[in-house]
Amino acid sequence: MTEEQIKIALDDLRIIFGEALNGHSLEIDFSWDISDKTISEIGGRLIEDYVLTALPKHLENQNINITGTIESCTIPSSQRSMEDISFVWSSKDIKGKLLLLVDVKGHNETKKGSRPNLASIRKCLELYSDENRVNEEVIIFFCRYIPIIVREDDKTKINYEILPDSFTESGIFLLRCLSENNLDPADIGSGGQILFARENDIVVVERTREEFVEYLYSLIDYLDELKAKKRKDNGRK
């Protein structure tokens, strides 16, 4: 697949997600006065669950005007998968198929600096350096929302409103094309993790698979140097 063909697939996803979710909101009633901290913590997970319920239903019930075709939609059973939902995309004008691995990130627009986990550096390297997986792409769906809270008689009603910016080029994009300013390496787990930095200022750049692999190796080098420095500093104590 060429970069231009991948862009067509991304545009199709933006249409599908927008039709299924744009202007929608998630309403929840609680029988107690729920804290602001809890509202913030559960919002992302509730939005993600709502997205994974709404998208398959939309694909089943609607005739969608897109360039290509969504042949299948799958929600993985394993929590270790890189994606929350995947789509097999094809087009009559293009040879081959794309496997679009979508990672859903719910983001409360009233908060800053959450730095959610994006992906395992090791898993990214396995995917993007494998010649047999060149038609697989990890896509971030950055689902922006605002919680509207009504408290009355010791009860709480929350309306999680999904925002239109979620369906733009800075809402649905290739992981490998997220700018370095938005990618922070962290010494977490086996081989390190990539965290989503400065998520209120997203910049999407042009970056090939090969360039992304080089960048991933630079993150590994950085983390190795960081760990070596920590060991040296601990040895002095």
Coordinates of N, CA and C in Angstrom, one line a residue:
M1 N 0.8 -1.2 0.0 CA 0.0 0.0 0.0 C 0.9 1.3 0.0
T2 N 0.5 2.2 -0.8 CA 1.2 3.5 -0.8 C 0.7 4.4 0.3
E3 N 1.5 5.5 0.6 CA 1.0 6.4 1.6 C -0.3 7.1 1.2
E4 N -0.5 7.3 -0.1 CA -1.7 8.0 -0.6 C -2.9 7.0 -0.3
Q5 N -2.7 5.7 -0.6 CA -3.8 4.8 -0.4 C -4.2 4.7 1.1
I6 N -3.2 4.7 2.0 CA -3.4 4.7 3.4 C -4.2 6.0 3.9
K7 N -3.9 7.1 3.2 CA -4.6 8.3 3.5 C -6.1 8.2 3.2
I8 N -6.4 7.5 2.1 CA -7.8 7.3 1.6 C -8.5 6.4 2.7
A9 N -7.8 5.4 3.2 CA -8.4 4.5 4.2 C -8.7 5.3 5.5
L10 N -7.7 6.2 5.8 CA -7.9 7.1 7.0 C -9.1 8.0 6.9
D11 N -9.3 8.6 5.7 CA -10.4 9.4 5.4 C -11.7 8.6 5.5
D12 N -11.7 7.4 5.1 CA -12.9 6.5 5.2 C -13.2 6.3 6.7
L13 N -12.2 6.0 7.5 CA -12.4 5.8 8.9 C -13.0 7.1 9.6
R14 N -12.5 8.2 9.2 CA -13.0 9.5 9.8 C -14.5 9.7 9.4
I15 N -14.9 9.3 8.2 CA -16.3 9.3 7.8 C -17.2 8.4 8.7
I16 N -16.7 7.1 8.8 CA -17.4 6.1 9.6 C -17.5 6.5 11.0
F17 N -16.4 6.9 11.6 CA -16.5 7.3 13.0 C -17.4 8.5 13.3
G18 N -17.2 9.5 12.3 CA -18.0 10.7 12.5 C -19.5 10.4 12.4
E19 N -19.9 9.6 11.4 CA -21.3 9.2 11.3 C -21.9 8.5 12.5
A20 N -21.0 7.6 13.0 CA -21.5 6.8 14.2 C -21.5 7.5 15.5
L21 N -20.6 8.6 15.6 CA -20.4 9.1 16.9 C -20.6 10.6 17.0
N22 N -20.4 11.4 15.9 CA -20.4 12.8 16.0 C -21.8 13.4 16.5
G23 N -21.7 14.2 17.5 CA -23.0 14.8 18.0 C -23.6 13.9 19.0
H24 N -23.0 12.8 19.3 CA -23.6 11.8 20.3 C -23.1 12.2 21.7
S25 N -23.8 11.7 22.7 CA -23.3 11.9 24.0 C -23.7 10.7 24.8
L26 N -23.0 10.5 25.9 CA -23.3 9.3 26.8 C -23.8 9.9 28.1
E27 N -25.0 9.5 28.5 CA -25.6 10.0 29.7 C -25.7 8.9 30.8
I28 N -25.3 9.3 32.0 CA -25.2 8.3 33.1 C -25.8 9.0 34.3
D29 N -26.6 8.3 35.1 CA -27.2 8.8 36.3 C -26.6 8.0 37.5
F30 N -26.1 8.7 38.5 CA -25.6 8.1 39.7 C -26.5 8.5 40.9
S31 N -26.7 7.5 41.8 CA -27.6 7.7 42.9 C -27.0 8.4 44.1
W32 N -25.7 8.9 43.9 CA -25.0 9.6 44.9 C -24.3 10.8 44.3
D33 N -23.7 11.6 45.2 CA -23.0 12.8 44.7 C -21.6 12.4 44.4
I34 N -21.3 12.0 43.2 CA -20.0 11.4 42.8 C -19.0 12.5 42.7
S35 N -17.7 12.2 43.1 CA -16.7 13.2 43.2 C -16.1 13.5 41.8
D36 N -15.5 14.7 41.7 CA -14.9 15.2 40.4 C -13.8 14.2 40.0
K37 N -13.1 13.7 40.9 CA -12.0 12.8 40.6 C -12.5 11.6 39.9
T38 N -13.6 11.0 40.5 CA -14.1 9.8 39.9 C -14.7 10.1 38.5
I39 N -15.4 11.2 38.3 CA -15.9 11.6 37.0 C -14.8 11.6 36.0
S40 N -13.7 12.2 36.4 CA -12.5 12.3 35.4 C -11.9 10.9 35.1
E41 N -11.8 10.1 36.1 CA -11.2 8.8 36.0 C -12.0 7.8 35.1
I42 N -13.3 7.8 35.3 CA -14.1 6.8 34.6 C -14.5 7.3 33.2
G43 N -14.4 8.6 32.9 CA -14.9 9.1 31.6 C -14.3 8.4 30.4
G44 N -12.9 8.4 30.4 CA -12.2 7.8 29.3 C -12.6 6.4 29.0
R45 N -12.7 5.5 30.1 CA -13.1 4.1 29.9 C -14.5 4.0 29.4
L46 N -15.4 4.8 29.9 CA -16.8 4.8 29.5 C -17.0 5.2 28.0
I47 N -16.2 6.2 27.6 CA -16.3 6.6 26.2 C -15.7 5.5 25.3
E48 N -14.6 4.9 25.7 CA -14.0 3.8 24.9 C -15.0 2.7 24.7
D49 N -15.7 2.3 25.8 CA -16.7 1.2 25.8 C -17.9 1.6 24.8
Y50 N -18.3 2.8 24.9 CA -19.4 3.3 24.1 C -19.0 3.3 22.6
V51 N -17.8 3.7 22.3 CA -17.3 3.7 20.9 C -17.3 2.2 20.4
L52 N -16.8 1.3 21.2 CA -16.7 -0.1 20.7 C -18.0 -0.8 20.6
T53 N -19.0 -0.2 21.2 CA -20.4 -0.7 21.0 C -21.1 0.0 19.8
A54 N -20.9 1.3 19.6 CA -21.6 2.0 18.6 C -21.0 1.7 17.2
L55 N -19.7 1.5 17.0 CA -19.1 1.4 15.7 C -19.6 0.1 15.0
P56 N -19.5 -1.1 15.6 CA -20.0 -2.3 14.9 C -21.5 -2.2 14.5
K57 N -22.3 -1.6 15.4 CA -23.7 -1.5 15.1 C -23.9 -0.6 13.9
H58 N -23.2 0.5 13.8 CA -23.3 1.4 12.7 C -22.9 0.7 11.4
L59 N -21.9 -0.1 11.4 CA -21.4 -0.7 10.2 C -22.5 -1.8 9.7
E60 N -23.2 -2.4 10.6 CA -24.2 -3.4 10.3 C -25.5 -2.7 9.7
N61 N -25.8 -1.6 10.2 CA -27.2 -1.0 9.9 C -27.2 0.1 8.9
Q62 N -26.0 0.6 8.5 CA -26.0 1.8 7.6 C -25.3 1.6 6.3
N63 N -25.8 2.2 5.3 CA -25.1 2.3 4.0 C -24.2 3.5 4.1
I64 N -22.9 3.3 4.1 CA -21.9 4.4 4.3 C -21.2 4.7 3.0
N65 N -21.2 6.0 2.7 CA -20.6 6.5 1.5 C -19.2 6.8 1.7
I66 N -18.3 5.7 1.4 CA -16.9 5.8 1.6 C -16.2 5.3 0.3
T67 N -15.0 5.7 0.1 CA -14.2 5.3 -1.1 C -14.0 3.8 -1.2
G68 N -13.6 3.2 -0.1 CA -13.3 1.8 0.0 C -14.4 1.0 0.6
T69 N -14.1 -0.2 1.1 CA -15.0 -1.1 1.7 C -14.5 -1.6 3.0
I70 N -15.3 -1.6 4.1 CA -14.9 -2.3 5.3 C -15.4 -3.7 5.3
E71 N -14.5 -4.6 5.1 CA -14.8 -6.1 4.9 C -15.2 -6.7 6.3
S72 N -14.5 -6.3 7.3 CA -14.8 -6.9 8.6 C -14.4 -5.9 9.7
C73 N -15.0 -6.1 10.9 CA -14.7 -5.3 12.1 C -14.6 -6.3 13.2
T74 N -13.5 -6.2 14.0 CA -13.2 -7.1 15.0 C -12.8 -6.5 16.3
I75 N -13.3 -6.9 17.4 CA -12.8 -6.4 18.8 C -12.1 -7.6 19.4
P76 N -10.8 -7.4 19.6 CA -10.0 -8.5 20.1 C -10.4 -9.0 21.5
S77 N -10.2 -10.3 21.8 CA -10.6 -10.8 23.1 C -9.4 -10.6 24.1
S78 N -8.2 -10.5 23.6 CA -7.1 -10.3 24.5 C -6.8 -8.8 24.9
Q79 N -6.6 -8.6 26.2 CA -6.3 -7.2 26.7 C -4.9 -6.8 26.3
R80 N -4.1 -7.8 25.8 CA -2.7 -7.4 25.5 C -2.6 -6.9 24.0
S81 N -3.7 -7.0 23.3 CA -3.6 -6.5 21.9 C -3.3 -5.0 21.8
M82 N -2.6 -4.6 20.8 CA -2.3 -3.2 20.6 C -3.6 -2.4 20.3
E83 N -4.6 -3.0 19.7 CA -5.8 -2.3 19.3 C -7.0 -2.6 20.1
D84 N -7.9 -1.7 20.1 CA -9.2 -1.9 20.8 C -10.2 -2.5 19.8
I85 N -10.0 -2.1 18.5 CA -10.9 -2.6 17.5 C -10.1 -2.5 16.2
S86 N -10.4 -3.5 15.3 CA -9.7 -3.5 14.0 C -10.6 -3.6 12.8
F87 N -10.2 -3.1 11.7 CA -11.0 -3.1 10.5 C -10.1 -3.6 9.3
V88 N -10.7 -4.4 8.5 CA -10.1 -4.8 7.2 C -10.7 -3.9 6.1
W89 N -9.8 -3.1 5.5 CA -10.2 -2.2 4.5 C -9.7 -2.6 3.2
S90 N -10.5 -2.4 2.1 CA -10.1 -2.7 0.8 C -10.8 -1.7 -0.2
S91 N -10.3 -1.7 -1.4 CA -10.9 -0.8 -2.4 C -10.7 -1.5 -3.8
K92 N -11.8 -1.4 -4.6 CA -11.7 -2.1 -5.9 C -10.6 -1.5 -6.8
D93 N -10.2 -0.3 -6.5 CA -9.1 0.3 -7.3 C -7.7 0.0 -6.8
I94 N -7.6 -0.7 -5.7 CA -6.3 -0.9 -5.0 C -6.1 -2.4 -4.8
K95 N -4.9 -2.8 -5.1 CA -4.6 -4.2 -4.9 C -4.2 -4.4 -3.4
G96 N -4.7 -5.5 -2.8 CA -4.4 -5.8 -1.4 C -5.4 -5.2 -0.5
K97 N -5.2 -5.5 0.8 CA -6.1 -5.1 1.9 C -5.3 -4.5 3.0
L98 N -5.9 -3.6 3.7 CA -5.2 -3.0 4.9 C -5.9 -3.5 6.2
L99 N -5.1 -3.8 7.2 CA -5.6 -4.1 8.5 C -5.3 -2.9 9.4
L100 N -6.4 -2.2 9.7 CA -6.3 -1.0 10.5 C -6.6 -1.3 12.0
L101 N -5.5 -1.2 12.8 CA -5.6 -1.5 14.2 C -5.8 -0.2 15.0
V102 N -7.0 0.0 15.5 CA -7.4 1.3 16.1 C -7.3 1.2 17.6
D103 N -6.6 2.1 18.2 CA -6.5 2.3 19.6 C -7.3 3.5 20.0
V104 N -8.3 3.3 20.8 CA -9.2 4.3 21.2 C -8.7 5.0 22.5
K105 N -8.5 6.3 22.4 CA -8.1 7.1 23.6 C -9.1 8.2 23.9
G106 N -9.9 8.0 25.0 CA -10.9 9.0 25.4 C -10.1 10.1 26.1
H107 N -10.4 11.3 25.8 CA -9.7 12.5 26.4 C -10.6 13.5 26.9
N108 N -10.6 13.8 28.2 CA -11.4 14.9 28.8 C -10.7 16.2 28.4
E109 N -11.4 17.0 27.6 CA -10.8 18.3 27.1 C -10.7 19.3 28.2
T110 N -11.2 19.1 29.4 CA -11.1 20.0 30.5 C -9.8 19.7 31.3
K111 N -9.1 18.7 31.0 CA -7.9 18.3 31.7 C -6.7 18.4 30.8
K112 N -5.5 18.6 31.4 CA -4.3 18.6 30.6 C -3.2 17.7 31.3
G113 N -2.3 17.2 30.5 CA -1.1 16.6 31.1 C -1.4 15.1 31.6
S114 N -2.4 14.4 31.0 CA -2.7 13.1 31.5 C -1.6 12.1 31.0
R115 N -1.0 12.3 29.9 CA 0.1 11.4 29.3 C -0.4 9.9 29.3
P116 N -1.4 9.6 28.6 CA -1.8 8.2 28.6 C -0.8 7.3 27.8
N117 N -0.8 6.0 28.1 CA 0.1 5.1 27.4 C -0.4 4.9 26.0
L118 N 0.5 5.0 25.0 CA 0.1 4.8 23.6 C 0.4 3.3 23.2
A119 N 1.7 2.9 23.4 CA 2.0 1.6 22.8 C 3.3 1.1 23.4
S120 N 3.5 -0.2 23.3 CA 4.8 -0.8 23.7 C 5.8 -0.6 22.6
I121 N 7.0 -0.1 23.0 CA 8.0 0.1 22.0 C 8.4 -1.3 21.3
R122 N 8.4 -2.3 22.1 CA 8.8 -3.7 21.5 C 7.7 -4.1 20.5
K123 N 6.4 -4.0 20.9 CA 5.4 -4.4 19.9 C 5.3 -3.5 18.7
C124 N 5.6 -2.3 18.8 CA 5.7 -1.4 17.6 C 6.8 -1.9 16.7
L125 N 8.0 -2.2 17.3 CA 9.1 -2.6 16.5 C 8.8 -4.0 15.8
E126 N 8.1 -4.9 16.5 CA 7.7 -6.1 15.9 C 6.8 -5.9 14.7
L127 N 5.9 -5.0 14.8 CA 5.0 -4.8 13.7 C 5.6 -4.0 12.5
Y128 N 6.3 -2.9 12.8 CA 6.7 -2.1 11.7 C 8.0 -2.5 11.1
S129 N 8.7 -3.5 11.7 CA 9.9 -4.0 11.0 C 9.7 -5.4 10.4
D130 N 8.5 -5.9 10.5 CA 8.1 -7.2 9.9 C 7.6 -7.0 8.4
E131 N 8.4 -7.5 7.5 CA 8.0 -7.4 6.1 C 6.7 -8.1 5.8
N132 N 6.3 -9.0 6.6 CA 5.0 -9.7 6.4 C 3.8 -8.9 6.9
R133 N 4.1 -7.8 7.5 CA 3.0 -7.0 8.2 C 2.9 -5.6 7.6
V134 N 3.4 -5.4 6.4 CA 3.4 -4.1 5.8 C 2.1 -3.5 5.5
N135 N 1.0 -4.3 5.5 CA -0.3 -3.8 5.3 C -1.1 -3.6 6.6
E136 N -0.4 -3.6 7.7 CA -1.0 -3.3 9.0 C -0.5 -1.9 9.5
E137 N -1.5 -1.2 10.0 CA -1.2 0.1 10.6 C -1.9 0.3 11.9
V138 N -1.2 0.9 12.9 CA -1.8 1.3 14.1 C -2.3 2.7 14.0
I139 N -3.6 2.9 14.3 CA -4.2 4.2 14.2 C -4.8 4.6 15.6
I140 N -4.5 5.8 15.9 CA -5.0 6.4 17.2 C -6.4 7.1 16.9
F141 N -7.4 6.8 17.7 CA -8.6 7.5 17.7 C -8.7 8.3 18.9
F142 N -8.4 9.6 18.8 CA -8.3 10.5 20.0 C -9.7 11.1 20.2
C143 N -10.5 10.5 21.0 CA -11.9 10.8 21.1 C -12.0 11.9 22.2
R144 N -12.2 13.1 21.8 CA -12.3 14.3 22.7 C -13.7 14.4 23.3
Y145 N -13.8 14.6 24.6 CA -15.1 14.7 25.1 C -15.1 15.8 26.3
I146 N -16.3 16.3 26.6 CA -16.4 17.2 27.8 C -17.5 16.6 28.7
P147 N -17.3 16.4 30.0 CA -18.3 16.0 30.9 C -19.2 17.2 31.3
I148 N -20.5 17.1 31.1 CA -21.4 18.1 31.6 C -22.1 17.5 32.9
I149 N -21.9 18.1 34.0 CA -22.3 17.5 35.3 C -23.5 18.3 35.9
V150 N -24.5 17.6 36.3 CA -25.6 18.2 37.0 C -25.8 17.5 38.4
R151 N -25.7 18.2 39.5 CA -25.9 17.6 40.8 C -27.1 18.2 41.4
E152 N -27.9 17.3 41.9 CA -29.2 17.7 42.5 C -29.7 16.6 43.5
D153 N -30.1 17.0 44.7 CA -30.6 16.1 45.7 C -29.7 14.9 46.0
D154 N -28.4 15.3 46.1 CA -27.4 14.3 46.4 C -27.3 13.2 45.3
K155 N -27.6 13.5 44.1 CA -27.5 12.7 43.0 C -26.7 13.4 41.9
T156 N -26.1 12.6 41.0 CA -25.3 13.2 39.9 C -25.7 12.6 38.6
K157 N -25.9 13.5 37.6 CA -26.1 13.2 36.2 C -25.0 13.7 35.4
I158 N -24.4 12.8 34.6 CA -23.3 13.2 33.7 C -23.6 13.0 32.3
N159 N -23.3 14.0 31.5 CA -23.5 13.9 30.0 C -22.1 14.0 29.4
Y160 N -21.5 12.9 28.9 CA -20.2 13.0 28.2 C -20.4 13.3 26.8
E161 N -20.1 14.5 26.4 CA -20.4 15.0 25.0 C -19.1 14.8 24.1
I162 N -19.3 14.0 23.1 CA -18.2 13.8 22.1 C -18.1 15.0 21.2
L163 N -16.8 15.5 21.0 CA -16.6 16.7 20.3 C -16.3 16.5 18.8
P164 N -16.7 17.4 17.9 CA -16.4 17.2 16.5 C -14.9 17.1 16.1
D165 N -14.0 17.7 16.9 CA -12.6 17.6 16.6 C -12.1 16.2 16.7
S166 N -12.8 15.3 17.2 CA -12.4 13.9 17.3 C -12.3 13.2 16.0
F167 N -12.9 13.8 14.9 CA -13.0 13.2 13.6 C -12.2 13.9 12.6
T168 N -11.3 14.7 13.0 CA -10.4 15.4 12.1 C -9.1 14.7 11.9
E169 N -8.2 15.3 11.2 CA -6.8 14.7 11.0 C -6.0 14.6 12.3
S170 N -6.4 15.5 13.3 CA -5.7 15.4 14.6 C -6.5 14.6 15.6
G171 N -7.6 13.9 15.1 CA -8.4 13.0 15.9 C -8.2 11.6 15.6
I172 N -8.0 11.3 14.3 CA -7.8 10.0 13.8 C -6.5 10.0 12.9
F173 N -5.5 9.4 13.3 CA -4.2 9.5 12.7 C -3.3 8.2 12.9
L174 N -2.3 8.1 12.1 CA -1.4 7.0 12.2 C -0.5 7.2 13.4
L175 N -0.3 6.2 14.2 CA 0.6 6.3 15.4 C 2.0 6.7 14.9
R176 N 2.5 6.2 13.8 CA 3.9 6.4 13.4 C 4.0 7.9 12.9
C177 N 2.9 8.6 12.7 CA 3.0 10.0 12.2 C 2.8 11.0 13.2
L178 N 2.7 10.6 14.5 CA 2.6 11.5 15.6 C 4.0 12.2 15.8
S179 N 4.0 13.5 16.0 CA 5.3 14.2 16.1 C 6.1 13.7 17.4
E180 N 7.4 13.9 17.3 CA 8.2 13.6 18.5 C 7.8 14.4 19.7
N181 N 7.3 15.6 19.5 CA 6.8 16.4 20.6 C 5.7 15.8 21.4
N182 N 5.0 14.9 20.7 CA 3.8 14.2 21.3 C 4.2 12.8 21.8
L183 N 5.4 12.4 21.6 CA 5.8 11.0 22.0 C 6.9 11.0 23.1
D184 N 6.6 10.5 24.2 CA 7.5 10.4 25.3 C 7.9 9.0 25.7
P185 N 9.1 8.6 25.7 CA 9.5 7.2 26.1 C 9.5 7.1 27.6
A186 N 9.1 6.0 28.1 CA 9.1 5.7 29.5 C 9.6 4.3 29.8
D187 N 10.4 4.2 30.8 CA 10.9 2.9 31.2 C 9.9 2.1 32.0
I188 N 8.9 1.6 31.3 CA 7.8 0.9 31.9 C 7.7 -0.5 31.2
G189 N 7.5 -1.6 31.9 CA 7.3 -2.9 31.3 C 8.6 -3.4 30.6
S190 N 8.3 -4.4 29.7 CA 9.4 -5.0 29.0 C 9.7 -4.2 27.7
G191 N 10.9 -3.5 27.7 CA 11.3 -2.8 26.5 C 10.8 -1.3 26.4
G192 N 10.0 -0.9 27.4 CA 9.6 0.5 27.5 C 8.3 0.8 26.8
Q193 N 7.7 1.9 27.1 CA 6.4 2.3 26.5 C 6.6 3.7 25.9
I194 N 5.6 4.0 25.0 CA 5.5 5.3 24.5 C 4.3 6.0 25.1
L195 N 4.5 7.1 25.7 CA 3.4 7.9 26.3 C 3.0 9.0 25.4
F196 N 1.7 9.4 25.5 CA 1.1 10.5 24.7 C 1.4 11.8 25.4
A197 N 2.3 12.6 24.9 CA 2.7 13.8 25.6 C 2.0 15.0 24.9
R198 N 1.8 16.1 25.7 CA 1.2 17.3 25.2 C 0.0 17.1 24.2
E199 N -0.9 16.3 24.8 CA -2.1 15.8 23.9 C -3.0 17.0 23.6
N200 N -2.9 18.1 24.2 CA -3.7 19.3 23.8 C -3.1 20.1 22.7
D201 N -1.9 19.6 22.2 CA -1.3 20.3 21.1 C -0.7 19.2 20.1
I202 N -1.6 18.5 19.4 CA -1.2 17.4 18.6 C -0.7 17.9 17.2
V203 N 0.4 17.3 16.8 CA 1.0 17.6 15.5 C 1.2 16.3 14.8
V204 N 0.7 16.2 13.6 CA 0.9 15.0 12.8 C 1.8 15.3 11.7
V205 N 2.8 14.5 11.5 CA 3.9 14.7 10.5 C 3.9 13.6 9.5
E206 N 4.7 13.8 8.4 CA 5.0 12.8 7.4 C 6.1 11.9 8.0
R207 N 5.9 10.6 8.1 CA 7.0 9.7 8.6 C 6.7 8.3 8.0
T208 N 7.7 7.7 7.3 CA 7.5 6.4 6.7 C 7.7 5.3 7.8
R209 N 7.3 4.1 7.4 CA 7.5 3.0 8.4 C 9.0 2.9 8.8
E210 N 9.9 3.0 7.8 CA 11.3 2.8 8.0 C 11.8 3.9 9.0
E211 N 11.4 5.1 8.8 CA 11.8 6.2 9.6 C 11.2 6.0 11.1
F212 N 10.1 5.4 11.2 CA 9.5 5.2 12.5 C 10.3 4.1 13.2
V213 N 10.7 3.1 12.5 CA 11.6 2.0 13.1 C 12.9 2.6 13.6
E214 N 13.5 3.5 12.8 CA 14.7 4.2 13.3 C 14.4 5.0 14.5
Y215 N 13.3 5.7 14.6 CA 13.0 6.5 15.7 C 12.8 5.6 17.0
L216 N 12.1 4.4 16.8 CA 11.9 3.5 17.9 C 13.2 3.0 18.5
Y217 N 14.2 2.7 17.6 CA 15.5 2.3 18.1 C 16.2 3.5 18.8
S218 N 15.9 4.7 18.4 CA 16.5 5.8 19.2 C 15.9 6.0 20.6
L219 N 14.6 5.6 20.7 CA 14.0 5.6 22.0 C 14.6 4.5 22.9
I220 N 14.9 3.4 22.3 CA 15.5 2.3 23.1 C 16.9 2.7 23.6
D221 N 17.7 3.3 22.7 CA 19.0 3.8 23.1 C 18.9 4.8 24.2
Y222 N 17.9 5.7 24.1 CA 17.7 6.7 25.2 C 17.4 6.1 26.5
L223 N 16.5 5.1 26.5 CA 16.1 4.4 27.7 C 17.2 3.6 28.3
D224 N 18.0 3.0 27.4 CA 19.2 2.3 27.9 C 20.2 3.2 28.6
E225 N 20.4 4.4 28.0 CA 21.3 5.4 28.6 C 20.7 5.8 29.9
L226 N 19.4 6.0 30.0 CA 18.8 6.5 31.2 C 19.0 5.4 32.3
K227 N 18.8 4.2 32.0 CA 18.9 3.1 33.0 C 20.4 3.0 33.4
A228 N 21.3 3.1 32.5 CA 22.7 3.0 32.9 C 23.1 4.2 33.8
K229 N 22.6 5.4 33.6 CA 22.8 6.5 34.4 C 22.3 6.3 35.9
K230 N 21.0 5.7 35.9 CA 20.4 5.4 37.2 C 21.3 4.4 38.0
R231 N 21.8 3.4 37.3 CA 22.6 2.3 38.0 C 23.9 3.0 38.5
K232 N 24.5 3.9 37.7 CA 25.7 4.5 38.1 C 25.5 5.4 39.3
D233 N 24.3 6.2 39.2 CA 24.0 7.1 40.4 C 23.7 6.3 41.6
N234 N 23.0 5.1 41.5 CA 22.8 4.3 42.7 C 24.0 3.7 43.2
G235 N 25.0 3.4 42.4 CA 26.2 2.9 42.8 C 27.1 3.8 43.6
R236 N 26.8 5.1 43.5 CA 27.6 6.1 44.2 C 27.0 6.3 45.6
K237 N 25.8 5.8 45.9 CA 25.1 6.0 47.2 C 25.7 5.0 48.2

